[in-house]
mmCIF file of C-alpha atoms in Angstrom:
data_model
loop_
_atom_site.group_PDB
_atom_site.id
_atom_site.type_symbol
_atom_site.label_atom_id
_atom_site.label_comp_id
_atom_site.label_asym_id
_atom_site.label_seq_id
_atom_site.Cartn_x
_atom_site.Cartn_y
_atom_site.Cartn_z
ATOM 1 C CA UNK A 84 -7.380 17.292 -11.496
ATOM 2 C CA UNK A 85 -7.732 17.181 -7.882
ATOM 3 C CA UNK A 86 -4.152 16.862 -5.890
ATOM 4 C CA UNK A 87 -5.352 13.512 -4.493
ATOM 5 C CA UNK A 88 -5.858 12.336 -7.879
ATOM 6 C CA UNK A 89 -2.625 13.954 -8.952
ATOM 7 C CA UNK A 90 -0.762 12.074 -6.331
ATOM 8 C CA UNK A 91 -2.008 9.034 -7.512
ATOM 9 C CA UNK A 92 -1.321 9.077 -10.755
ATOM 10 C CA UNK A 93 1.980 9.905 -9.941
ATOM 11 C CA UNK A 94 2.524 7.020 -7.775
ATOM 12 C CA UNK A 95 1.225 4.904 -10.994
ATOM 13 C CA UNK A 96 3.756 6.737 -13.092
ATOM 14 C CA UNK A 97 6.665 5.980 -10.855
ATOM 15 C CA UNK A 98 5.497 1.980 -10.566
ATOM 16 C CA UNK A 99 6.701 1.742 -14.475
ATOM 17 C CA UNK A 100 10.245 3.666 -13.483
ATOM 18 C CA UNK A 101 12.217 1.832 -11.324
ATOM 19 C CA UNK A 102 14.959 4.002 -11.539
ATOM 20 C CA UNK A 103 13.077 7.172 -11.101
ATOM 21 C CA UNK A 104 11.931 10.496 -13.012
ATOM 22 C CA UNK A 105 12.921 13.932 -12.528
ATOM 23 C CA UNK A 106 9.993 16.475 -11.478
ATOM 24 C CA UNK A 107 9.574 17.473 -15.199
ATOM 25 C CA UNK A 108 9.147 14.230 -16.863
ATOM 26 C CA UNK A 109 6.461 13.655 -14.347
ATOM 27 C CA UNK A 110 4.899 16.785 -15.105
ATOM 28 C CA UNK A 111 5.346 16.021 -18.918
ATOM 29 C CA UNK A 112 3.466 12.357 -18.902
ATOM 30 C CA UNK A 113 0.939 13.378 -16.046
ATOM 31 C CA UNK A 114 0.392 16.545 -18.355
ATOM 32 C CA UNK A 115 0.139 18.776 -15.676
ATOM 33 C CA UNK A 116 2.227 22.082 -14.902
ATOM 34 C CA UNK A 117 5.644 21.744 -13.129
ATOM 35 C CA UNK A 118 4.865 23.750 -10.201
ATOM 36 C CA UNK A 119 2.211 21.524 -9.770
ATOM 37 C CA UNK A 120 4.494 18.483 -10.445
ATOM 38 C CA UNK A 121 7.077 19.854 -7.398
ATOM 39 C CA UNK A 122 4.275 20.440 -4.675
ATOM 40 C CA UNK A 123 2.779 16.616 -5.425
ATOM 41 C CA UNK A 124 6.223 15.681 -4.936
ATOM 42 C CA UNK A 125 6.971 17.141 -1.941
ATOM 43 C CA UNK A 126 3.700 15.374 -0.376
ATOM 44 C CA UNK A 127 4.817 12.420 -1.237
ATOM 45 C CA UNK A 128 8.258 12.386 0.170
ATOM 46 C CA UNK A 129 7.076 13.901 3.433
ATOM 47 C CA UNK A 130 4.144 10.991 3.457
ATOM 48 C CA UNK A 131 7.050 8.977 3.184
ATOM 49 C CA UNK A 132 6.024 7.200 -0.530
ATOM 50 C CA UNK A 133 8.866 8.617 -2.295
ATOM 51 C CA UNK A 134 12.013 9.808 -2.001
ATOM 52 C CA UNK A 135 14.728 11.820 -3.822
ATOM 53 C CA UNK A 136 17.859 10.159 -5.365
ATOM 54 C CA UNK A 137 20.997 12.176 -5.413
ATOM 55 C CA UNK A 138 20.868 12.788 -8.808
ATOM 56 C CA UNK A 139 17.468 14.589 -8.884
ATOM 57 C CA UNK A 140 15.063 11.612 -9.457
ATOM 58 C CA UNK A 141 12.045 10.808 -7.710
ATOM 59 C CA UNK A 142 11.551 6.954 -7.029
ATOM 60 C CA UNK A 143 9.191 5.445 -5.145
ATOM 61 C CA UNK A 144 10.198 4.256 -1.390
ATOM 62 C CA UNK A 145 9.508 0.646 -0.352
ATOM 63 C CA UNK A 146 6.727 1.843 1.709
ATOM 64 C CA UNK A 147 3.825 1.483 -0.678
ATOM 65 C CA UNK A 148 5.161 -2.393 -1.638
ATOM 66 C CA UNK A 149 4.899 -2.559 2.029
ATOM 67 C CA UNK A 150 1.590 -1.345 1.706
ATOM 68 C CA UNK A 151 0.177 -3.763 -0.778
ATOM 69 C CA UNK A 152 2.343 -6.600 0.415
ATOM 70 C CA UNK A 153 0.493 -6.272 3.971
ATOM 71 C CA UNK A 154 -2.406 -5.830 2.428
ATOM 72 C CA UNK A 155 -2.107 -9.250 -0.147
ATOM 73 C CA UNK A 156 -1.422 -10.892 2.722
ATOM 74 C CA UNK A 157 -4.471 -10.031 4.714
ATOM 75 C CA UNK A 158 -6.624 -10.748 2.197
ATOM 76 C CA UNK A 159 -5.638 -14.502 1.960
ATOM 77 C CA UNK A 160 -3.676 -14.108 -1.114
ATOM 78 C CA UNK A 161 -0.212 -16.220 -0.187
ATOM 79 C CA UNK A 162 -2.350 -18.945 1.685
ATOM 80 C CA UNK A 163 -4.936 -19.779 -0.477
ATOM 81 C CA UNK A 164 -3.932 -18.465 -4.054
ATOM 82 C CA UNK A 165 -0.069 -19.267 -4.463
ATOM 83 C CA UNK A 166 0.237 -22.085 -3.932
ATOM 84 C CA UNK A 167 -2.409 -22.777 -7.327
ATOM 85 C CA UNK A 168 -0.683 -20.544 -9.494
ATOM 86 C CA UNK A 169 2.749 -22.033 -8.233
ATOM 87 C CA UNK A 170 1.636 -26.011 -9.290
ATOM 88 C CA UNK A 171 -0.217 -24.322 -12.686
ATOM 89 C CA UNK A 172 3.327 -23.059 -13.223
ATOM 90 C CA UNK A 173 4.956 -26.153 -12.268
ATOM 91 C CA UNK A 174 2.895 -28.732 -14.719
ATOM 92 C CA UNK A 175 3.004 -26.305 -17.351
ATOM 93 C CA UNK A 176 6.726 -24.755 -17.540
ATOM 94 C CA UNK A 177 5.447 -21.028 -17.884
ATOM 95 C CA UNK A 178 5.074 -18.023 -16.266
ATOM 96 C CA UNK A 179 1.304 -17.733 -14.419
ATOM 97 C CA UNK A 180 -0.232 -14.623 -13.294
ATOM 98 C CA UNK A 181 -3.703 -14.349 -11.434
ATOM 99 C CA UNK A 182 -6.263 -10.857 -12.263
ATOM 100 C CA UNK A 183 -8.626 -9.082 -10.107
ATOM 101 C CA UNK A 184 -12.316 -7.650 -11.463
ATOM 102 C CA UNK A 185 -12.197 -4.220 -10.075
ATOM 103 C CA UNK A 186 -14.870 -2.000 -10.991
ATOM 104 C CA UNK A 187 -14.221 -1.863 -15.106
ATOM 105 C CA UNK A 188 -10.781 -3.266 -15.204
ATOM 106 C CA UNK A 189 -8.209 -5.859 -14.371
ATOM 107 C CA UNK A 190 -4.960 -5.628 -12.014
ATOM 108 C CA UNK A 191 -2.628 -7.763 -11.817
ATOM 109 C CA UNK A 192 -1.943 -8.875 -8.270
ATOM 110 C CA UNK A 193 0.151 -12.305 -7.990
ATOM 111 C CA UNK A 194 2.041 -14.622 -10.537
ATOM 112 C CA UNK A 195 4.554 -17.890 -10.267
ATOM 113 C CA UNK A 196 6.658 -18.170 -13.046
ATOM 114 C CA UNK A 197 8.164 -21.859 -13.190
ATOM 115 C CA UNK A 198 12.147 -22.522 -12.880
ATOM 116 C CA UNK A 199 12.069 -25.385 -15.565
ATOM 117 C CA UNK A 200 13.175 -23.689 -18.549
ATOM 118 C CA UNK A 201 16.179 -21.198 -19.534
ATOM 119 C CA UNK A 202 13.788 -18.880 -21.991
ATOM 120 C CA UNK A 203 11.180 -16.907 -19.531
ATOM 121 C CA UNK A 204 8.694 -14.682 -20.551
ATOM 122 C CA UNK A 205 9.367 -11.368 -18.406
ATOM 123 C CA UNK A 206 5.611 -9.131 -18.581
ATOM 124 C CA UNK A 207 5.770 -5.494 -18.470
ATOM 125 C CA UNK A 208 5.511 -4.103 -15.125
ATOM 126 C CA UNK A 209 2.026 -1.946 -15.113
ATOM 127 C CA UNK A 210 -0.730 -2.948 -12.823
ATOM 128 C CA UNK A 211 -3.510 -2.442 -14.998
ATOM 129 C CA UNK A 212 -4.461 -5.538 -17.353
ATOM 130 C CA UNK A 213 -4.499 -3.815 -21.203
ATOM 131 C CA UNK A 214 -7.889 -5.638 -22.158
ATOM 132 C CA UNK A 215 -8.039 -6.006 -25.780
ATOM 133 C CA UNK A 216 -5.276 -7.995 -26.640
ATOM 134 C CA UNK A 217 -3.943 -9.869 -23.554
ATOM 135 C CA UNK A 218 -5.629 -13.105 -23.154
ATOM 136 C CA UNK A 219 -6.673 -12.301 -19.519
ATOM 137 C CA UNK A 220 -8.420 -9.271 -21.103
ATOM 138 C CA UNK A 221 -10.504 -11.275 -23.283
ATOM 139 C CA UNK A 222 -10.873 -13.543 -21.231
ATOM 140 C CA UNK A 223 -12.890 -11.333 -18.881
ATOM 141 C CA UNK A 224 -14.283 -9.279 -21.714
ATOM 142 C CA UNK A 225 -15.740 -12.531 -23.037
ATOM 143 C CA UNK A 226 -18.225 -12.474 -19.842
ATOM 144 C CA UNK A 227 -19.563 -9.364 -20.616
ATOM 145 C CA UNK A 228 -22.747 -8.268 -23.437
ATOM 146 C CA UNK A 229 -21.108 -6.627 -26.785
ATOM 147 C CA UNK A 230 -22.534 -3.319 -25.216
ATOM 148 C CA UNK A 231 -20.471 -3.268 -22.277
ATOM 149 C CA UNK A 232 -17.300 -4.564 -23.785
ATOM 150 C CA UNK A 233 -17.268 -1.757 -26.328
ATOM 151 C CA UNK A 234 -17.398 0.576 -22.712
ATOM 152 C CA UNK A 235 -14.379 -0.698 -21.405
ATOM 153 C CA UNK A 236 -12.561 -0.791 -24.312
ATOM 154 C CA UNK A 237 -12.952 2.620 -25.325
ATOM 155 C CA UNK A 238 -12.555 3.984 -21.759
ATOM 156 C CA UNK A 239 -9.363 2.216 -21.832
ATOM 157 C CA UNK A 240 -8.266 2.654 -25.616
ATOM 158 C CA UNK A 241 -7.842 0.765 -28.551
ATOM 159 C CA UNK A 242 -5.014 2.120 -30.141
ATOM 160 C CA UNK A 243 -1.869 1.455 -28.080
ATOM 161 C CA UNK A 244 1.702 1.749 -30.039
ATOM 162 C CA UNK A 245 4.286 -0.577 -29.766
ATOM 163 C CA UNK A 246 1.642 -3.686 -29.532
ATOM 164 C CA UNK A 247 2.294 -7.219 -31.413
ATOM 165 C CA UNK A 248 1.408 -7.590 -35.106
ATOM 166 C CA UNK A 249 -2.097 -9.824 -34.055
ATOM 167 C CA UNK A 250 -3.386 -6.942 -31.916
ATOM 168 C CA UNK A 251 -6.768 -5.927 -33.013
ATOM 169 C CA UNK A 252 -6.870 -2.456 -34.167
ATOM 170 C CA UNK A 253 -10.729 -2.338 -34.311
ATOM 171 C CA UNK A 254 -13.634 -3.047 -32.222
ATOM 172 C CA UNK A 255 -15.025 -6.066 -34.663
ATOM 173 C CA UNK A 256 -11.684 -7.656 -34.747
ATOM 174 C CA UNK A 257 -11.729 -7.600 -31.442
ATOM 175 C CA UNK A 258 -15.455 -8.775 -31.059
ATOM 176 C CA UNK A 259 -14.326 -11.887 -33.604
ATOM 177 C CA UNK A 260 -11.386 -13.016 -30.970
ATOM 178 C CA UNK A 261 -14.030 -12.536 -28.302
ATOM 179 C CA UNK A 262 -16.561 -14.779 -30.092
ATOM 180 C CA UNK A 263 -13.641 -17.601 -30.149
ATOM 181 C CA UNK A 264 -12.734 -17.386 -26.527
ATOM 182 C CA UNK A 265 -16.472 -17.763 -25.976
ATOM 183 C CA UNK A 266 -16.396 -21.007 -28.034
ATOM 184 C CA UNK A 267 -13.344 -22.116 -26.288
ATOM 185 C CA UNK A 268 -14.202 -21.294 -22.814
ATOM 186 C CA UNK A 269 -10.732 -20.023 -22.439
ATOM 187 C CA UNK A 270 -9.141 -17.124 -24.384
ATOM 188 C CA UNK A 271 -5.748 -17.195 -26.797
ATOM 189 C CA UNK A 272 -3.807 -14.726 -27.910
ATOM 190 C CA UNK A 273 -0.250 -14.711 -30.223
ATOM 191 C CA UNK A 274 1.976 -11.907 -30.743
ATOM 192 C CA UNK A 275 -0.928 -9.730 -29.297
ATOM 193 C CA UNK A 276 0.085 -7.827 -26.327
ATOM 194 C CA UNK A 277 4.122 -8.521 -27.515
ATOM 195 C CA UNK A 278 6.141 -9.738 -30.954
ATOM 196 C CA UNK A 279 7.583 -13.461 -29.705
ATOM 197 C CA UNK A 280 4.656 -14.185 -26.538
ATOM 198 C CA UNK A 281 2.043 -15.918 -26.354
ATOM 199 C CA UNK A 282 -0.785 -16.990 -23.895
ATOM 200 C CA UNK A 283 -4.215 -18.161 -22.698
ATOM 201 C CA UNK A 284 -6.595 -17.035 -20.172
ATOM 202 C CA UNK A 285 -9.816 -17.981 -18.779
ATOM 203 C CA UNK A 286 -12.117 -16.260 -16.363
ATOM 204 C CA UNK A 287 -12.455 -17.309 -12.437
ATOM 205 C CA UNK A 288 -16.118 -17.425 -11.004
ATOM 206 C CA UNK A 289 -16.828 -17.843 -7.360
ATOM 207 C CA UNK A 290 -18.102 -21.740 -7.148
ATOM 208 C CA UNK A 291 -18.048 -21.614 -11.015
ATOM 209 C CA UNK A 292 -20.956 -19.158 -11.289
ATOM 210 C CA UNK A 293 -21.733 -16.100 -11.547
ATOM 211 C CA UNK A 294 -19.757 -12.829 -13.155
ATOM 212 C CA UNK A 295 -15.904 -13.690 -13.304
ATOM 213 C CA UNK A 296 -14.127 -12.158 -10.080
ATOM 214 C CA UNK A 297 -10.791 -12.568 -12.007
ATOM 215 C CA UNK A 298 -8.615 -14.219 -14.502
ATOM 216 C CA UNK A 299 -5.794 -16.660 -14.765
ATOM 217 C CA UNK A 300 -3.408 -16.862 -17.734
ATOM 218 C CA UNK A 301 -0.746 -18.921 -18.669
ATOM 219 C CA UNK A 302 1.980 -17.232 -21.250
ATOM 220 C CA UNK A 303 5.332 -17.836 -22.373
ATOM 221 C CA UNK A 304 7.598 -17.801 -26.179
ATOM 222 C CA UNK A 305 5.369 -18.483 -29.160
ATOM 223 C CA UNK A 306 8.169 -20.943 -29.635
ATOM 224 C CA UNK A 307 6.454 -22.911 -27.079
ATOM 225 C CA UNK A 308 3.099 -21.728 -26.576
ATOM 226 C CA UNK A 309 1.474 -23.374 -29.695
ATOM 227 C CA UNK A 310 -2.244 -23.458 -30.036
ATOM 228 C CA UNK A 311 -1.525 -27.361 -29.551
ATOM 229 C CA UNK A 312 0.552 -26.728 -26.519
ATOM 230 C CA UNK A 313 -2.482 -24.431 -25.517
ATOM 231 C CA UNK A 314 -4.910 -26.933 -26.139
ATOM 232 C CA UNK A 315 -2.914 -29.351 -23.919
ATOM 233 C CA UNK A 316 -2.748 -27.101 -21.000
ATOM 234 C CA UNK A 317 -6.337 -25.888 -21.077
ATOM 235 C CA UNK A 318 -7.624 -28.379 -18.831
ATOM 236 C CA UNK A 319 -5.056 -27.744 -16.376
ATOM 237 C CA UNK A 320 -5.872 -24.059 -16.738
ATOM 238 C CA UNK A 321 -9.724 -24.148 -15.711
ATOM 239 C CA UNK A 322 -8.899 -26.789 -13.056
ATOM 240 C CA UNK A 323 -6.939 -23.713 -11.592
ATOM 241 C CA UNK A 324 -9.666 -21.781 -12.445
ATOM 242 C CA UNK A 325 -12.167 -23.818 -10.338
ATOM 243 C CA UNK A 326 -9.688 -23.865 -7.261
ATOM 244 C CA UNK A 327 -9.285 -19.923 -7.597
ATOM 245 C CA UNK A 328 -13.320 -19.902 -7.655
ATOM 246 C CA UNK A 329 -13.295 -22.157 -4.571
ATOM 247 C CA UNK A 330 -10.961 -19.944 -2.285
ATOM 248 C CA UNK A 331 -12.574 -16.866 -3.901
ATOM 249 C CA UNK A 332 -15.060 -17.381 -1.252
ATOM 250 C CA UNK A 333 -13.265 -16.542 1.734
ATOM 251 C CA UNK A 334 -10.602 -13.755 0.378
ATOM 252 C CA UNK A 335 -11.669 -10.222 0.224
ATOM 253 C CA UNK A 336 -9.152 -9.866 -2.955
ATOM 254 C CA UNK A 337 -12.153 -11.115 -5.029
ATOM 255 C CA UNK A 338 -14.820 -8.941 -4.115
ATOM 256 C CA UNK A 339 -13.954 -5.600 -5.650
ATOM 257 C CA UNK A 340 -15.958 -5.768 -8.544
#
């Protein structure tokens, strides 16, 4: 692993800690040796990415949100995408987050969570989008032949711990959720990603054709996010969908694929 590489899986590491990580847990999850661990460190706190806390933990500094909130809002993301995820949110009651296509994956790069109810969904904090059971994952791995999906999937993995009880566990289940969302036009999942969530996704096309640039989802409690419920807010969904499309013309954010 080449210390570039190193350095930015460490930076990934630390995104999930908010609190921090001594030298040796990093060198324990990045699986490299701690010597290794302590010199990637020091790179990064001279760069100025990270620093260390007084008891020994190494956090990330606000420079690298700085980073990606400069470079969001260059690319057109506040003024032409928040403001759709933020009335989504609004008609719905739930929390909305918008996906990128890069290369072989999903990020995560904006969301609006609405202020009507007291019982919010709160999404784990990692910037990759886990494909095979979070509805923005099928949705974009509905777009795709059977041969590529089963690519992505297994580069990414199938077998995650700590998933909800409707995760698939196998490539056909998953194939059989991604033959619904295709019949749907919009993808559903329930206790997939997480026991007590639910939510729907469906892919974002640049004018409405094309190969999906990204993904919007809707998710909240299972208490509330029936299929019914779902059903309700699908039209609202693609209508977001087709606005995201729209301004997907003129923001760089949607051409990394």
């Amino acid at each position: 692993m080449s210390s570039r590489i190193r350095a930015l899986g460490m930076l990934e590491t630390l995104a999930q800690y908010p609190n921090g990580l001594a030298p040796r847990e990093l060198a324990q999850l990045l699986k490299i040796p701690q010597a290794a661990a302590e010199r990637t460190v020091q790179g990064l706190v001279e760069g100025g990415f990270v620093f260390r806390s007084p008891d020994g933990a190494v956090r990330l500094s606000v420079k690298l949100a700085a980073l990606g909130l400069a470079y969001l809002g260059t690319s057109g993301i506040t003024d032409l995408v928040q403001p759709i995820l933020d009335d989504l949110a609004k008609r719905t009651g739930e929390l909305v987050r918008l996906a990128v296509v890069e290369s072989d994956h999903l990020t995560w790069v904006a969301k609006s969570q609405s202020a009507q109810s007291g019982l919010f969904y709160v999404p784990h904090t990692e910037t990759e989008v886990y494909l095979a059971a979070t509805a923005n994952g099928q949705a974009w791995l509905a777009s795709l032949d059977d041969a590529q999906l089963r690519m992505v999937v297994e580069r990414q993995g199938l077998h995650r711990p700590d998933l909800g009880p409707n995760a698939p566990r196998t490539i056909d289940q998953l194939l059989e959720q991604i033959e619904q969302t295709r019949r749907l036009g919009y993808a559903c999942v329930t206790e997939a990603y997480e026991v007590g969530t639910s939510a729907m996704a469906t892919a974002i096309r640049k004018r409405g054709v094309g190969h999906p640039v990204g993904t919007i989802s809707v998710a909240g409690p299972t208490i509330r996010m029936t299929r019914e419920r779902m059903a309700e807010i699908a039209p609202w969904l693609q209508a977001s969908a087709n606005e995201l499309g729209a301004a997907a013309a003129s923001s760089p954010l949607f051409s990394l694929h």
